[in-house]
């Protein structure tokens, strides 16, 4: 399908939005320029990946991690990205942690709920038996009274 | 009595609680909602596409989710940077529309963009 990796483009709409927000109001961008920037972004990711991979291999690791990417940025002379990226990483980690805790909490709540419902069910059954016995006793009392 | 017990059972086991999103682990291609602090806005680029690019590299075995996220964010910063640099060229020409040639000029002028030479054609 994709002839070359660079053809794996990032969505145009998002690229356009990023560009427009970076530029002052009233500035437009031609279609050719926008698609060239989109392509450049793909090339950037590929190049950064390759650089990051070198760091991972140096560390004898098979999985790229965040610090590999940050090292790659410095290597590529994009040091100015490092600080904002570190901040973004912190925020991302906090969000992931929050999400994980939220889903664990939901799961805990779900388990708790099904447990308590089971208890309710058995309690109801006991009550039924009690009520039946009570009725029999009442009937007996009535009979006695009649006599 | 029997009816009440049956109703309780139905409510309990019938419909599942809120369905959780398909795998919190997998990178879902949804745009992240912006948080209140502008600096802490998380990536807008879909992580799935970035992951596809990363996997296109034959030397890469695996990439952690954090790595993918940072790459996405870095790509965003890159787009902002190159757009602004290209705009400087357009401004000099007193134009309000960024053209392809502005981009080419920026790539030639800025050292960090040297890796792009020859890749955009």
Tab-separated table of C-alpha atoms in Angstrom:
chain	number	residue	atom	x	y	z
A	1	UNK	CA	0.000	0.000	0.000
A	2	UNK	CA	2.356	2.742	1.193
A	3	UNK	CA	5.201	3.001	-1.246
A	4	UNK	CA	7.590	4.629	1.144
A	5	UNK	CA	7.433	5.343	4.848
A	6	UNK	CA	7.208	9.077	4.152
A	7	UNK	CA	3.878	8.450	2.505
A	8	UNK	CA	2.388	7.568	5.860
A	9	UNK	CA	1.035	11.022	6.416
A	10	UNK	CA	-0.361	12.576	9.521
A	11	UNK	CA	-3.934	13.855	9.205
A	12	UNK	CA	-4.171	17.074	7.207
A	13	UNK	CA	-6.791	18.644	9.426
A	14	UNK	CA	-4.624	18.389	12.523
A	15	UNK	CA	-1.521	19.644	10.703
A	16	UNK	CA	-3.460	22.623	9.367
A	17	UNK	CA	-4.767	23.448	12.828
A	18	UNK	CA	-1.303	23.325	14.357
A	19	UNK	CA	0.068	25.591	11.629
A	20	UNK	CA	-2.749	28.109	11.951
A	21	UNK	CA	-2.325	28.317	15.686
A	22	UNK	CA	1.404	28.862	15.329
A	23	UNK	CA	0.948	31.741	12.913
A	24	UNK	CA	-0.648	35.120	13.489
A	25	UNK	CA	-4.291	35.634	12.557
A	26	UNK	CA	-5.029	36.302	8.937
A	27	UNK	CA	-2.097	34.307	7.647
A	28	UNK	CA	-2.960	31.564	5.193
A	29	UNK	CA	-1.106	28.612	3.872
A	30	UNK	CA	-1.178	27.195	0.398
A	31	UNK	CA	-2.115	23.572	-0.158
A	32	UNK	CA	1.353	22.733	-1.450
A	33	UNK	CA	3.047	24.290	1.541
A	34	UNK	CA	0.736	22.487	3.935
A	35	UNK	CA	1.269	19.107	2.376
A	36	UNK	CA	5.003	19.747	2.314
A	37	UNK	CA	4.941	20.502	6.033
A	38	UNK	CA	2.907	17.369	6.668
A	39	UNK	CA	5.469	15.350	4.769
A	40	UNK	CA	8.276	17.054	6.656
A	41	UNK	CA	6.615	16.074	9.929
A	42	UNK	CA	6.548	12.429	8.842
A	43	UNK	CA	10.205	12.602	7.863
A	44	UNK	CA	10.930	14.195	11.209
A	45	UNK	CA	9.276	11.330	13.078
A	46	UNK	CA	11.179	8.763	11.027
A	47	UNK	CA	14.486	10.506	11.567
A	48	UNK	CA	13.818	10.941	15.286
A	49	UNK	CA	12.833	7.294	15.555
A	50	UNK	CA	16.023	6.185	13.917
A	51	UNK	CA	18.106	8.404	16.219
A	52	UNK	CA	16.206	7.247	19.286
A	53	UNK	CA	16.664	3.665	18.234
A	54	UNK	CA	20.421	4.161	18.202
A	55	UNK	CA	20.276	5.245	21.817
A	56	UNK	CA	18.141	2.272	22.721
A	57	UNK	CA	20.568	-0.106	21.059
A	58	UNK	CA	23.470	1.562	22.844
A	59	UNK	CA	21.628	0.861	26.073
A	60	UNK	CA	21.138	-2.727	24.908
A	61	UNK	CA	17.389	-2.304	25.001
A	62	UNK	CA	14.892	-3.452	22.419
A	63	UNK	CA	12.157	-1.056	23.359
A	64	UNK	CA	12.303	2.650	22.601
A	65	UNK	CA	11.554	4.681	25.668
A	66	UNK	CA	10.927	8.334	26.393
A	67	UNK	CA	14.517	9.167	27.294
A	68	UNK	CA	15.739	7.701	24.003
A	69	UNK	CA	13.512	10.147	22.178
A	70	UNK	CA	14.691	13.061	24.304
A	71	UNK	CA	18.308	12.134	23.624
A	72	UNK	CA	17.475	11.971	19.936
A	73	UNK	CA	16.100	15.521	20.063
A	74	UNK	CA	19.379	16.782	21.433
A	75	UNK	CA	21.289	14.815	18.845
A	76	UNK	CA	19.182	16.359	16.100
A	77	UNK	CA	19.923	19.821	17.470
A	78	UNK	CA	16.364	20.393	18.639
A	79	UNK	CA	17.395	21.067	22.235
A	80	UNK	CA	14.731	23.714	22.488
A	81	UNK	CA	12.143	20.938	22.311
A	82	UNK	CA	13.545	19.073	25.275
A	83	UNK	CA	12.028	21.189	28.062
A	84	UNK	CA	8.489	21.396	26.649
A	85	UNK	CA	8.664	17.703	25.882
A	86	UNK	CA	9.661	16.878	29.443
A	87	UNK	CA	6.716	18.898	30.716
A	88	UNK	CA	4.371	17.154	28.319
A	89	UNK	CA	5.715	13.814	29.469
A	90	UNK	CA	5.003	14.679	33.109
A	91	UNK	CA	1.455	15.660	32.245
A	92	UNK	CA	0.998	12.511	30.199
A	93	UNK	CA	2.267	10.306	33.015
A	94	UNK	CA	-0.088	11.986	35.475
A	95	UNK	CA	-3.002	11.450	33.138
A	96	UNK	CA	-2.141	7.817	32.569
A	97	UNK	CA	-1.845	7.287	36.288
A	98	UNK	CA	-5.206	8.951	36.847
A	99	UNK	CA	-6.821	6.843	34.143
A	100	UNK	CA	-5.363	3.659	35.551
A	101	UNK	CA	-6.531	4.480	39.047
A	102	UNK	CA	-9.961	5.403	37.772
A	103	UNK	CA	-10.423	2.152	35.934
A	104	UNK	CA	-9.095	0.164	38.889
A	105	UNK	CA	-11.509	2.000	41.162
A	106	UNK	CA	-14.358	1.278	38.796
A	107	UNK	CA	-13.418	-2.364	38.776
A	108	UNK	CA	-13.242	-2.424	42.564
A	109	UNK	CA	-16.638	-0.782	42.806
A	110	UNK	CA	-18.088	-3.262	40.362
A	111	UNK	CA	-16.756	-6.203	42.368
A	112	UNK	CA	-18.022	-4.725	45.600
A	113	UNK	CA	-21.442	-4.176	44.109
A	114	UNK	CA	-21.890	-7.704	42.811
A	115	UNK	CA	-20.739	-9.060	46.199
A	116	UNK	CA	-23.310	-7.059	48.147
A	117	UNK	CA	-26.072	-7.997	45.705
A	118	UNK	CA	-25.374	-11.663	46.272
A	119	UNK	CA	-25.694	-11.108	50.014
A	120	UNK	CA	-29.030	-9.352	49.502
A	121	UNK	CA	-30.344	-12.246	47.452
A	122	UNK	CA	-29.624	-14.834	50.170
A	123	UNK	CA	-31.106	-12.542	52.810
A	124	UNK	CA	-34.316	-12.298	50.810
A	125	UNK	CA	-34.591	-16.049	50.598
A	126	UNK	CA	-34.271	-16.352	54.373
A	127	UNK	CA	-37.004	-13.766	54.836
A	128	UNK	CA	-39.335	-15.736	52.579
A	129	UNK	CA	-38.996	-18.793	54.733
A	130	UNK	CA	-39.598	-16.772	57.885
A	131	UNK	CA	-42.732	-15.216	56.447
A	132	UNK	CA	-44.209	-18.573	55.546
A	133	UNK	CA	-43.697	-19.857	59.053
A	134	UNK	CA	-45.271	-16.724	60.486
A	135	UNK	CA	-48.390	-17.181	58.398
A	136	UNK	CA	-48.831	-20.717	59.625
A	137	UNK	CA	-48.557	-19.541	63.205
A	138	UNK	CA	-51.137	-16.827	62.615
A	139	UNK	CA	-53.541	-19.333	61.171
A	140	UNK	CA	-53.074	-21.531	64.194
A	141	UNK	CA	-53.796	-18.605	66.496
A	142	UNK	CA	-56.968	-17.767	64.625
A	143	UNK	CA	-58.165	-21.318	64.919
A	144	UNK	CA	-57.618	-21.288	68.646
A	145	UNK	CA	-59.475	-18.027	69.004
A	146	UNK	CA	-62.415	-19.372	67.154
A	147	UNK	CA	-62.620	-22.182	69.581
B	1	UNK	CA	-41.281	-12.029	47.709
B	2	UNK	CA	-40.255	-14.306	44.914
B	3	UNK	CA	-40.871	-11.503	42.403
B	4	UNK	CA	-38.632	-9.072	44.339
B	5	UNK	CA	-35.781	-11.582	44.451
B	6	UNK	CA	-36.080	-12.192	40.718
B	7	UNK	CA	-35.994	-8.457	39.985
B	8	UNK	CA	-32.856	-8.008	42.101
B	9	UNK	CA	-31.143	-10.834	40.250
B	10	UNK	CA	-32.028	-9.359	36.845
B	11	UNK	CA	-30.680	-5.912	37.759
B	12	UNK	CA	-27.447	-7.390	39.040
B	13	UNK	CA	-26.373	-9.689	36.281
B	14	UNK	CA	-28.117	-8.138	33.283
B	15	UNK	CA	-26.476	-5.104	31.721
B	16	UNK	CA	-22.775	-4.525	32.329
B	17	UNK	CA	-21.644	-1.326	34.034
B	18	UNK	CA	-20.338	1.478	31.797
B	19	UNK	CA	-18.375	-0.129	29.067
B	20	UNK	CA	-14.728	0.761	29.340
B	21	UNK	CA	-13.025	2.080	26.229
B	22	UNK	CA	-11.399	-0.546	24.031
B	23	UNK	CA	-8.118	-1.129	25.819
B	24	UNK	CA	-6.570	1.717	27.771
B	25	UNK	CA	-3.231	0.213	26.801
B	26	UNK	CA	-3.612	0.434	23.063
B	27	UNK	CA	-2.969	3.811	21.497
B	28	UNK	CA	-6.447	4.901	20.445
B	29	UNK	CA	-6.551	7.366	17.566
B	30	UNK	CA	-8.647	9.859	19.458
B	31	UNK	CA	-7.560	13.453	19.867
B	32	UNK	CA	-6.883	14.245	23.494
B	33	UNK	CA	-9.094	16.874	25.071
B	34	UNK	CA	-7.082	19.979	25.973
B	35	UNK	CA	-6.448	20.406	29.689
B	36	UNK	CA	-6.827	23.765	31.400
B	37	UNK	CA	-3.143	24.770	31.328
B	38	UNK	CA	-2.195	25.607	27.721
B	39	UNK	CA	1.373	24.422	28.199
B	40	UNK	CA	0.191	21.023	29.379
B	41	UNK	CA	-1.985	20.402	26.334
B	42	UNK	CA	-1.451	16.840	25.331
B	43	UNK	CA	-0.772	15.706	21.817
B	44	UNK	CA	-3.286	16.369	19.074
B	45	UNK	CA	-1.727	14.033	16.594
B	46	UNK	CA	-3.261	10.570	16.636
B	47	UNK	CA	-0.858	8.248	18.402
B	48	UNK	CA	-1.827	5.351	16.146
B	49	UNK	CA	-0.463	7.111	13.064
B	50	UNK	CA	2.734	8.058	14.816
B	51	UNK	CA	3.089	4.453	15.906
B	52	UNK	CA	2.667	3.338	12.292
B	53	UNK	CA	5.536	5.616	11.271
B	54	UNK	CA	7.749	4.291	14.043
B	55	UNK	CA	7.029	0.710	13.049
B	56	UNK	CA	7.951	1.507	9.449
B	57	UNK	CA	11.573	1.567	10.579
B	58	UNK	CA	12.933	-1.953	10.080
B	59	UNK	CA	15.495	-1.507	12.855
B	60	UNK	CA	12.908	-0.726	15.496
B	61	UNK	CA	11.681	-3.706	17.489
B	62	UNK	CA	9.343	-2.116	20.004
B	63	UNK	CA	8.434	1.333	21.154
B	64	UNK	CA	6.921	2.218	24.507
B	65	UNK	CA	3.732	4.225	24.715
B	66	UNK	CA	5.555	7.155	26.290
B	67	UNK	CA	8.040	7.211	23.440
B	68	UNK	CA	5.210	7.339	20.901
B	69	UNK	CA	3.564	10.124	22.820
B	70	UNK	CA	6.738	12.215	22.968
B	71	UNK	CA	7.363	11.688	19.279
B	72	UNK	CA	3.855	12.911	18.532
B	73	UNK	CA	4.371	15.965	20.693
B	74	UNK	CA	7.802	16.596	19.159
B	75	UNK	CA	6.286	16.397	15.677
B	76	UNK	CA	3.748	19.016	16.716
B	77	UNK	CA	6.493	21.298	18.015
B	78	UNK	CA	8.372	20.701	14.788
B	79	UNK	CA	5.371	21.718	12.680
B	80	UNK	CA	4.956	24.899	14.724
B	81	UNK	CA	8.642	25.700	14.410
B	82	UNK	CA	8.946	25.161	10.696
B	83	UNK	CA	5.705	27.026	10.017
B	84	UNK	CA	6.979	30.050	11.946
B	85	UNK	CA	10.357	29.965	10.220
B	86	UNK	CA	8.719	29.705	6.818
B	87	UNK	CA	6.455	32.577	7.732
B	88	UNK	CA	9.435	34.838	8.293
B	89	UNK	CA	10.327	34.338	4.623
B	90	UNK	CA	6.779	35.085	3.495
B	91	UNK	CA	6.705	38.231	5.605
B	92	UNK	CA	9.819	39.484	3.866
B	93	UNK	CA	7.994	39.065	0.585
B	94	UNK	CA	5.044	40.961	2.152
B	95	UNK	CA	2.753	38.032	1.506
B	96	UNK	CA	0.087	36.713	3.767
B	97	UNK	CA	-0.018	33.249	2.355
B	98	UNK	CA	2.706	30.736	3.055
B	99	UNK	CA	3.943	29.198	-0.164
B	100	UNK	CA	5.977	26.120	-0.850
B	101	UNK	CA	9.017	28.205	-1.665
B	102	UNK	CA	8.918	29.767	1.797
B	103	UNK	CA	9.297	26.331	3.204
B	104	UNK	CA	12.199	25.503	0.895
B	105	UNK	CA	13.930	28.704	1.923
B	106	UNK	CA	13.501	27.913	5.579
B	107	UNK	CA	14.928	24.429	5.093
B	108	UNK	CA	17.975	25.845	3.372
B	109	UNK	CA	18.469	28.601	5.904
B	110	UNK	CA	18.038	26.686	9.131
B	111	UNK	CA	20.675	24.093	10.035
B	112	UNK	CA	18.342	21.893	12.044
B	113	UNK	CA	16.183	21.376	8.956
B	114	UNK	CA	19.064	20.024	6.915
B	115	UNK	CA	17.733	16.487	7.282
B	116	UNK	CA	14.738	17.515	5.198
B	117	UNK	CA	16.747	18.387	2.123
B	118	UNK	CA	15.748	16.234	-0.785
B	119	UNK	CA	12.944	14.494	1.100
B	120	UNK	CA	10.005	16.677	0.197
B	121	UNK	CA	9.925	16.113	-3.545
